Short mmCIF file of N, CA, C and O in Angstrom, two decimals:
data_model
loop_
_atom_site.label_atom_id
_atom_site.label_comp_id
_atom_site.label_asym_id
_atom_site.label_seq_id
_atom_site.Cartn_x
_atom_site.Cartn_y
_atom_site.Cartn_z
N MET A 1 -38.02 48.19 -110.32
CA MET A 1 -37.20 47.83 -109.17
C MET A 1 -37.32 48.95 -108.15
O MET A 1 -38.39 49.42 -107.88
N SER A 2 -36.22 49.41 -107.61
CA SER A 2 -36.28 50.51 -106.66
C SER A 2 -34.92 51.18 -106.60
O SER A 2 -33.96 50.74 -107.23
N ASP A 3 -34.85 52.26 -105.85
CA ASP A 3 -33.58 52.95 -105.67
C ASP A 3 -32.70 52.25 -104.65
O ASP A 3 -31.56 52.62 -104.45
N VAL A 4 -33.23 51.24 -104.00
CA VAL A 4 -32.52 50.55 -102.92
C VAL A 4 -31.40 49.67 -103.45
O VAL A 4 -30.33 49.60 -102.88
N ILE A 5 -31.65 48.99 -104.56
CA ILE A 5 -30.69 48.02 -105.09
C ILE A 5 -30.78 48.06 -106.62
O ILE A 5 -31.87 48.19 -107.18
N SER A 6 -29.63 47.97 -107.26
CA SER A 6 -29.63 48.01 -108.72
C SER A 6 -30.29 46.76 -109.28
O SER A 6 -30.38 45.73 -108.61
N GLU A 7 -30.74 46.85 -110.52
CA GLU A 7 -31.42 45.72 -111.14
C GLU A 7 -30.49 44.52 -111.24
O GLU A 7 -30.90 43.38 -110.99
N GLY A 8 -29.23 44.77 -111.56
CA GLY A 8 -28.25 43.67 -111.66
C GLY A 8 -28.02 42.97 -110.33
O GLY A 8 -27.97 41.75 -110.26
N LYS A 9 -27.89 43.76 -109.27
CA LYS A 9 -27.68 43.17 -107.94
C LYS A 9 -28.92 42.42 -107.48
O LYS A 9 -28.83 41.39 -106.82
N MET A 10 -30.10 42.95 -107.82
CA MET A 10 -31.35 42.28 -107.45
C MET A 10 -31.44 40.93 -108.15
O MET A 10 -31.81 39.93 -107.53
N GLU A 11 -31.09 40.88 -109.43
CA GLU A 11 -31.12 39.61 -110.17
C GLU A 11 -30.13 38.62 -109.57
O GLU A 11 -30.45 37.43 -109.42
N ALA A 12 -28.94 39.09 -109.21
CA ALA A 12 -27.94 38.22 -108.59
C ALA A 12 -28.44 37.69 -107.25
O ALA A 12 -28.26 36.51 -106.92
N MET A 13 -29.11 38.56 -106.47
CA MET A 13 -29.64 38.14 -105.19
C MET A 13 -30.74 37.09 -105.39
O MET A 13 -30.79 36.08 -104.69
N LYS A 14 -31.62 37.33 -106.36
CA LYS A 14 -32.69 36.37 -106.65
C LYS A 14 -32.12 35.02 -107.06
O LYS A 14 -32.59 33.98 -106.62
N GLU A 15 -31.09 35.04 -107.91
CA GLU A 15 -30.47 33.79 -108.37
C GLU A 15 -29.84 33.03 -107.21
O GLU A 15 -29.96 31.82 -107.10
N SER A 16 -29.15 33.76 -106.33
CA SER A 16 -28.52 33.13 -105.17
C SER A 16 -29.56 32.53 -104.25
O SER A 16 -29.41 31.38 -103.78
N LEU A 17 -30.62 33.27 -103.98
CA LEU A 17 -31.68 32.76 -103.13
C LEU A 17 -32.32 31.52 -103.75
O LEU A 17 -32.56 30.52 -103.06
N ALA A 18 -32.58 31.55 -105.05
CA ALA A 18 -33.20 30.41 -105.73
C ALA A 18 -32.28 29.19 -105.71
O ALA A 18 -32.72 28.06 -105.49
N ARG A 19 -31.00 29.42 -105.90
CA ARG A 19 -30.01 28.32 -105.90
C ARG A 19 -30.00 27.59 -104.55
O ARG A 19 -29.70 26.41 -104.48
N HIS A 20 -30.36 28.30 -103.50
CA HIS A 20 -30.35 27.72 -102.15
C HIS A 20 -31.76 27.47 -101.61
O HIS A 20 -31.95 27.25 -100.42
N GLY A 21 -32.75 27.53 -102.50
CA GLY A 21 -34.13 27.24 -102.08
C GLY A 21 -34.74 28.27 -101.16
O GLY A 21 -35.61 27.95 -100.36
N GLN A 22 -34.29 29.52 -101.28
CA GLN A 22 -34.76 30.57 -100.36
C GLN A 22 -35.46 31.72 -101.08
O GLN A 22 -35.60 32.81 -100.53
N GLU A 23 -35.93 31.49 -102.30
CA GLU A 23 -36.55 32.57 -103.07
C GLU A 23 -37.80 33.13 -102.41
O GLU A 23 -38.19 34.27 -102.65
N HIS A 24 -38.41 32.36 -101.52
CA HIS A 24 -39.61 32.83 -100.81
C HIS A 24 -39.32 34.06 -99.94
O HIS A 24 -40.24 34.79 -99.57
N VAL A 25 -38.06 34.30 -99.62
CA VAL A 25 -37.69 35.44 -98.78
C VAL A 25 -38.13 36.76 -99.41
O VAL A 25 -38.43 37.72 -98.71
N LEU A 26 -38.23 36.79 -100.73
CA LEU A 26 -38.60 38.02 -101.42
C LEU A 26 -40.08 38.11 -101.76
O LEU A 26 -40.50 39.02 -102.48
N THR A 27 -40.88 37.21 -101.23
CA THR A 27 -42.31 37.18 -101.54
C THR A 27 -42.99 38.53 -101.34
O THR A 27 -43.79 38.95 -102.17
N TRP A 28 -42.69 39.20 -100.27
CA TRP A 28 -43.37 40.46 -99.94
C TRP A 28 -42.51 41.68 -100.23
O TRP A 28 -42.75 42.76 -99.70
N TRP A 29 -41.52 41.55 -101.11
CA TRP A 29 -40.61 42.65 -101.44
C TRP A 29 -41.37 43.92 -101.82
O TRP A 29 -41.07 45.01 -101.32
N GLU A 30 -42.34 43.81 -102.70
CA GLU A 30 -43.06 44.98 -103.20
C GLU A 30 -43.90 45.65 -102.10
O GLU A 30 -44.26 46.82 -102.24
N GLU A 31 -44.19 44.93 -101.04
CA GLU A 31 -44.98 45.49 -99.93
C GLU A 31 -44.12 46.33 -98.99
O GLU A 31 -44.65 47.11 -98.18
N LEU A 32 -42.79 46.18 -99.07
CA LEU A 32 -41.89 46.90 -98.16
C LEU A 32 -41.66 48.33 -98.62
O LEU A 32 -41.60 48.61 -99.82
N ASP A 33 -41.49 49.23 -97.65
CA ASP A 33 -41.07 50.57 -98.01
C ASP A 33 -39.55 50.54 -98.22
O ASP A 33 -38.91 49.50 -98.02
N ASN A 34 -38.96 51.64 -98.64
CA ASN A 34 -37.52 51.64 -98.95
C ASN A 34 -36.67 51.27 -97.74
O ASN A 34 -35.67 50.56 -97.87
N ALA A 35 -37.06 51.73 -96.56
CA ALA A 35 -36.29 51.39 -95.35
C ALA A 35 -36.34 49.89 -95.11
O ALA A 35 -35.32 49.27 -94.76
N GLY A 36 -37.50 49.28 -95.28
CA GLY A 36 -37.63 47.83 -95.12
C GLY A 36 -36.83 47.07 -96.15
O GLY A 36 -36.20 46.05 -95.84
N LYS A 37 -36.84 47.57 -97.38
CA LYS A 37 -36.05 46.93 -98.45
C LYS A 37 -34.56 47.02 -98.15
O LYS A 37 -33.83 46.04 -98.31
N GLU A 38 -34.11 48.19 -97.70
CA GLU A 38 -32.70 48.36 -97.35
C GLU A 38 -32.29 47.42 -96.23
O GLU A 38 -31.21 46.81 -96.27
N GLU A 39 -33.15 47.29 -95.24
CA GLU A 39 -32.85 46.41 -94.11
C GLU A 39 -32.79 44.95 -94.57
O GLU A 39 -31.89 44.21 -94.17
N LEU A 40 -33.72 44.55 -95.42
CA LEU A 40 -33.72 43.17 -95.92
C LEU A 40 -32.48 42.90 -96.77
O LEU A 40 -31.84 41.86 -96.62
N VAL A 41 -32.10 43.83 -97.63
CA VAL A 41 -30.90 43.66 -98.45
C VAL A 41 -29.67 43.51 -97.56
O VAL A 41 -28.82 42.64 -97.78
N LYS A 42 -29.58 44.36 -96.53
CA LYS A 42 -28.44 44.26 -95.61
C LYS A 42 -28.45 42.92 -94.89
O LYS A 42 -27.41 42.25 -94.79
N ASP A 43 -29.60 42.51 -94.39
CA ASP A 43 -29.70 41.23 -93.68
C ASP A 43 -29.30 40.08 -94.59
O ASP A 43 -28.56 39.18 -94.19
N LEU A 44 -29.79 40.10 -95.82
CA LEU A 44 -29.47 39.01 -96.76
C LEU A 44 -27.99 39.00 -97.12
O LEU A 44 -27.40 37.93 -97.32
N SER A 45 -27.37 40.17 -97.18
CA SER A 45 -25.95 40.21 -97.50
C SER A 45 -25.10 39.66 -96.36
O SER A 45 -23.96 39.25 -96.58
N ASP A 46 -25.66 39.62 -95.17
CA ASP A 46 -24.94 39.08 -94.01
C ASP A 46 -25.07 37.57 -93.88
O ASP A 46 -24.38 36.96 -93.06
N VAL A 47 -25.96 36.96 -94.67
CA VAL A 47 -26.21 35.52 -94.56
C VAL A 47 -25.36 34.77 -95.57
O VAL A 47 -25.36 35.09 -96.76
N ASP A 48 -24.63 33.78 -95.10
CA ASP A 48 -23.85 32.90 -95.98
C ASP A 48 -24.77 31.74 -96.35
O ASP A 48 -24.89 30.76 -95.61
N LEU A 49 -25.45 31.86 -97.49
CA LEU A 49 -26.43 30.86 -97.90
C LEU A 49 -25.80 29.50 -98.13
O LEU A 49 -26.40 28.46 -97.84
N GLU A 50 -24.58 29.48 -98.63
CA GLU A 50 -23.88 28.22 -98.86
C GLU A 50 -23.66 27.49 -97.54
O GLU A 50 -23.95 26.30 -97.41
N GLU A 51 -23.19 28.22 -96.54
CA GLU A 51 -22.96 27.63 -95.22
C GLU A 51 -24.27 27.19 -94.57
O GLU A 51 -24.36 26.11 -93.99
N MET A 52 -25.31 28.03 -94.69
CA MET A 52 -26.60 27.71 -94.12
C MET A 52 -27.15 26.40 -94.72
O MET A 52 -27.62 25.52 -94.00
N THR A 53 -27.08 26.29 -96.02
CA THR A 53 -27.58 25.10 -96.71
C THR A 53 -26.77 23.88 -96.29
O THR A 53 -27.32 22.81 -96.03
N ASP A 54 -25.46 24.04 -96.22
CA ASP A 54 -24.59 22.93 -95.83
C ASP A 54 -24.89 22.47 -94.40
O ASP A 54 -24.99 21.26 -94.14
N MET A 55 -25.07 23.40 -93.48
CA MET A 55 -25.38 23.03 -92.10
C MET A 55 -26.72 22.31 -92.01
O MET A 55 -26.87 21.34 -91.28
N TYR A 56 -27.70 22.79 -92.77
CA TYR A 56 -29.00 22.13 -92.77
C TYR A 56 -28.87 20.70 -93.29
O TYR A 56 -29.41 19.76 -92.70
N GLN A 57 -28.17 20.53 -94.39
CA GLN A 57 -28.03 19.19 -94.97
C GLN A 57 -27.33 18.23 -94.00
O GLN A 57 -27.68 17.06 -93.91
N LYS A 58 -26.34 18.73 -93.28
CA LYS A 58 -25.61 17.88 -92.34
C LYS A 58 -26.43 17.49 -91.13
O LYS A 58 -26.19 16.46 -90.51
N THR A 59 -27.40 18.32 -90.76
CA THR A 59 -28.17 18.03 -89.55
C THR A 59 -29.57 17.50 -89.81
O THR A 59 -30.07 16.68 -89.05
N CYS A 60 -30.20 17.96 -90.87
CA CYS A 60 -31.61 17.61 -91.10
C CYS A 60 -31.90 17.11 -92.51
O CYS A 60 -32.99 16.64 -92.78
N GLY A 61 -30.96 17.26 -93.40
CA GLY A 61 -31.21 16.99 -94.80
C GLY A 61 -31.26 15.52 -95.16
O GLY A 61 -31.21 14.63 -94.32
N ASP A 62 -31.34 15.29 -96.46
CA ASP A 62 -31.45 13.94 -97.00
C ASP A 62 -30.25 13.07 -96.65
O ASP A 62 -30.36 11.85 -96.60
N ASP A 63 -29.08 13.69 -96.44
CA ASP A 63 -27.87 12.94 -96.15
C ASP A 63 -27.89 12.29 -94.76
O ASP A 63 -27.13 11.37 -94.49
N VAL A 64 -28.74 12.78 -93.87
CA VAL A 64 -28.76 12.29 -92.50
C VAL A 64 -29.32 10.88 -92.44
O VAL A 64 -28.72 9.98 -91.90
N GLY A 65 -30.49 10.69 -93.02
CA GLY A 65 -31.08 9.35 -93.12
C GLY A 65 -31.44 8.73 -91.80
O GLY A 65 -31.14 9.24 -90.73
N PRO A 66 -32.09 7.57 -91.87
CA PRO A 66 -32.55 6.89 -90.66
C PRO A 66 -31.42 6.22 -89.88
O PRO A 66 -31.62 5.82 -88.75
N GLY A 67 -30.25 6.11 -90.45
CA GLY A 67 -29.15 5.44 -89.77
C GLY A 67 -28.47 6.27 -88.71
O GLY A 67 -27.58 5.80 -88.01
N ARG A 68 -28.88 7.50 -88.56
CA ARG A 68 -28.26 8.39 -87.57
C ARG A 68 -28.61 7.92 -86.17
O ARG A 68 -29.77 7.72 -85.83
N ASP A 69 -27.59 7.74 -85.34
CA ASP A 69 -27.78 7.25 -83.98
C ASP A 69 -28.26 8.38 -83.07
O ASP A 69 -27.54 9.32 -82.79
N MET A 70 -29.50 8.29 -82.66
CA MET A 70 -30.09 9.29 -81.78
C MET A 70 -30.30 8.73 -80.37
O MET A 70 -30.92 9.36 -79.53
N SER A 71 -29.78 7.54 -80.11
CA SER A 71 -30.05 6.85 -78.86
C SER A 71 -29.48 7.57 -77.63
O SER A 71 -29.97 7.36 -76.52
N THR A 72 -28.47 8.39 -77.82
CA THR A 72 -27.88 9.07 -76.66
C THR A 72 -28.50 10.44 -76.39
O THR A 72 -28.14 11.08 -75.41
N MET A 73 -29.43 10.84 -77.23
CA MET A 73 -30.06 12.14 -77.02
C MET A 73 -31.03 12.06 -75.85
O MET A 73 -31.76 11.10 -75.70
N GLU A 74 -30.99 13.10 -75.01
CA GLU A 74 -31.88 13.18 -73.87
C GLU A 74 -32.48 14.58 -73.81
O GLU A 74 -31.87 15.53 -74.30
N PRO A 75 -33.64 14.71 -73.20
CA PRO A 75 -34.22 16.06 -73.05
C PRO A 75 -33.32 16.95 -72.20
O PRO A 75 -32.56 16.47 -71.35
N VAL A 76 -33.40 18.23 -72.43
CA VAL A 76 -32.66 19.20 -71.63
C VAL A 76 -33.20 19.17 -70.21
O VAL A 76 -34.41 19.11 -69.99
N ASP A 77 -32.29 19.21 -69.24
CA ASP A 77 -32.69 19.22 -67.84
C ASP A 77 -33.56 20.45 -67.58
O ASP A 77 -33.19 21.57 -67.94
N PRO A 78 -34.72 20.26 -66.96
CA PRO A 78 -35.63 21.39 -66.71
C PRO A 78 -34.98 22.55 -65.94
O PRO A 78 -35.37 23.70 -66.10
N SER A 79 -33.97 22.25 -65.12
CA SER A 79 -33.33 23.32 -64.36
C SER A 79 -32.55 24.28 -65.27
O SER A 79 -32.20 25.38 -64.85
N LEU A 80 -32.29 23.86 -66.52
CA LEU A 80 -31.57 24.70 -67.46
C LEU A 80 -32.51 25.59 -68.28
O LEU A 80 -32.06 26.42 -69.05
N CYS A 81 -33.80 25.38 -68.10
CA CYS A 81 -34.79 26.14 -68.87
C CYS A 81 -35.38 27.25 -68.01
O CYS A 81 -35.61 27.07 -66.83
N GLU A 82 -35.60 28.38 -68.62
CA GLU A 82 -36.22 29.51 -67.94
C GLU A 82 -37.50 29.88 -68.69
O GLU A 82 -37.67 29.55 -69.84
N SER A 83 -38.33 30.58 -68.00
CA SER A 83 -39.58 31.05 -68.60
C SER A 83 -39.72 32.53 -68.31
O SER A 83 -39.35 33.01 -67.23
N ILE A 84 -40.26 33.24 -69.24
CA ILE A 84 -40.53 34.66 -69.03
C ILE A 84 -41.52 34.85 -67.88
O ILE A 84 -41.50 35.84 -67.17
N VAL A 85 -42.36 33.84 -67.68
CA VAL A 85 -43.36 33.91 -66.62
C VAL A 85 -42.72 33.73 -65.25
O VAL A 85 -43.09 34.40 -64.28
N SER A 86 -41.74 32.83 -65.16
CA SER A 86 -41.16 32.51 -63.85
C SER A 86 -39.87 33.28 -63.55
O SER A 86 -39.36 33.20 -62.44
N SER A 87 -39.35 34.01 -64.51
CA SER A 87 -38.10 34.75 -64.29
C SER A 87 -38.38 36.10 -63.64
O SER A 87 -39.39 36.73 -63.91
N SER A 88 -37.43 36.51 -62.82
CA SER A 88 -37.56 37.82 -62.17
C SER A 88 -37.21 38.91 -63.17
O SER A 88 -36.54 38.65 -64.18
N PRO A 89 -37.63 40.13 -62.90
CA PRO A 89 -37.25 41.25 -63.79
C PRO A 89 -35.72 41.38 -63.92
O PRO A 89 -35.23 41.69 -65.00
N ALA A 90 -34.99 41.10 -62.86
CA ALA A 90 -33.53 41.18 -62.92
C ALA A 90 -32.97 40.11 -63.87
O ALA A 90 -32.06 40.39 -64.65
N GLN A 91 -33.51 38.88 -63.78
CA GLN A 91 -33.07 37.81 -64.68
C GLN A 91 -33.39 38.17 -66.14
O GLN A 91 -32.55 37.99 -67.02
N LEU A 92 -34.58 38.67 -66.38
CA LEU A 92 -34.97 39.05 -67.73
C LEU A 92 -34.06 40.15 -68.27
O LEU A 92 -33.69 40.14 -69.45
N SER A 93 -33.68 41.08 -67.42
CA SER A 93 -32.78 42.15 -67.83
C SER A 93 -31.41 41.58 -68.20
O SER A 93 -30.81 41.99 -69.21
N LEU A 94 -30.92 40.64 -67.40
CA LEU A 94 -29.63 39.98 -67.71
C LEU A 94 -29.70 39.25 -69.05
O LEU A 94 -28.78 39.33 -69.86
N TYR A 95 -30.77 38.51 -69.26
CA TYR A 95 -30.94 37.76 -70.52
C TYR A 95 -31.02 38.71 -71.71
O TYR A 95 -30.43 38.46 -72.76
N ARG A 96 -31.76 39.79 -71.54
CA ARG A 96 -31.90 40.77 -72.62
C ARG A 96 -30.54 41.37 -72.96
O ARG A 96 -30.16 41.47 -74.13
N ASP A 97 -29.78 41.76 -71.94
CA ASP A 97 -28.46 42.34 -72.16
C ASP A 97 -27.53 41.35 -72.86
O ASP A 97 -26.80 41.71 -73.79
N ALA A 98 -27.56 40.09 -72.42
CA ALA A 98 -26.72 39.06 -73.04
C ALA A 98 -27.12 38.85 -74.50
O ALA A 98 -26.26 38.71 -75.38
N ALA A 99 -28.41 38.85 -74.76
CA ALA A 99 -28.89 38.66 -76.14
C ALA A 99 -28.47 39.83 -77.02
O ALA A 99 -28.03 39.63 -78.16
N LEU A 100 -28.57 41.04 -76.51
CA LEU A 100 -28.19 42.21 -77.30
C LEU A 100 -26.69 42.23 -77.57
O LEU A 100 -26.26 42.57 -78.68
N LEU A 101 -25.89 41.85 -76.59
CA LEU A 101 -24.44 41.76 -76.80
C LEU A 101 -24.10 40.71 -77.87
O LEU A 101 -23.28 40.95 -78.75
N ALA A 102 -24.74 39.56 -77.78
CA ALA A 102 -24.50 38.50 -78.76
C ALA A 102 -24.94 38.94 -80.15
O ALA A 102 -24.23 38.71 -81.13
N ALA A 103 -26.09 39.57 -80.23
CA ALA A 103 -26.58 40.04 -81.53
C ALA A 103 -25.66 41.11 -82.10
O ALA A 103 -25.33 41.09 -83.30
N GLY A 104 -25.20 42.01 -81.25
CA GLY A 104 -24.29 43.05 -81.69
C GLY A 104 -22.96 42.51 -82.18
O GLY A 104 -22.31 43.09 -83.05
N ALA A 105 -22.56 41.37 -81.63
CA ALA A 105 -21.30 40.72 -82.03
C ALA A 105 -21.51 39.78 -83.21
O ALA A 105 -20.57 39.11 -83.63
N GLY A 106 -22.73 39.70 -83.72
CA GLY A 106 -23.00 38.83 -84.86
C GLY A 106 -23.00 37.35 -84.52
O GLY A 106 -22.77 36.51 -85.37
N GLN A 107 -23.28 37.02 -83.27
CA GLN A 107 -23.24 35.64 -82.82
C GLN A 107 -24.59 34.95 -82.89
O GLN A 107 -24.69 33.76 -82.59
N VAL A 108 -25.64 35.66 -83.21
CA VAL A 108 -26.97 35.05 -83.33
C VAL A 108 -27.61 35.46 -84.63
O VAL A 108 -27.22 36.37 -85.26
#
């Protein structure tokens, strides 16, 4: 294993990931240095796998089925879309700041 996480905690993490179909997340574990392993462990501890799985099932999973009414869905209005190519440096700076604030608040 490693000094990053105890063997017991690693087994619990593997079991949780497998229970939610996410065991592939650890595919490259042995390729990571200790800092990368620590970051991955922290990131995984912040993810509510139960909630993630539930949200997926409600929106895209087997429970949705062909009976879901999609007739009212419309494409997003092009005026609401921005491009890195067409945005000004000031706009990009605003977007970057907003993204960093949201990420810092745990909203993304």
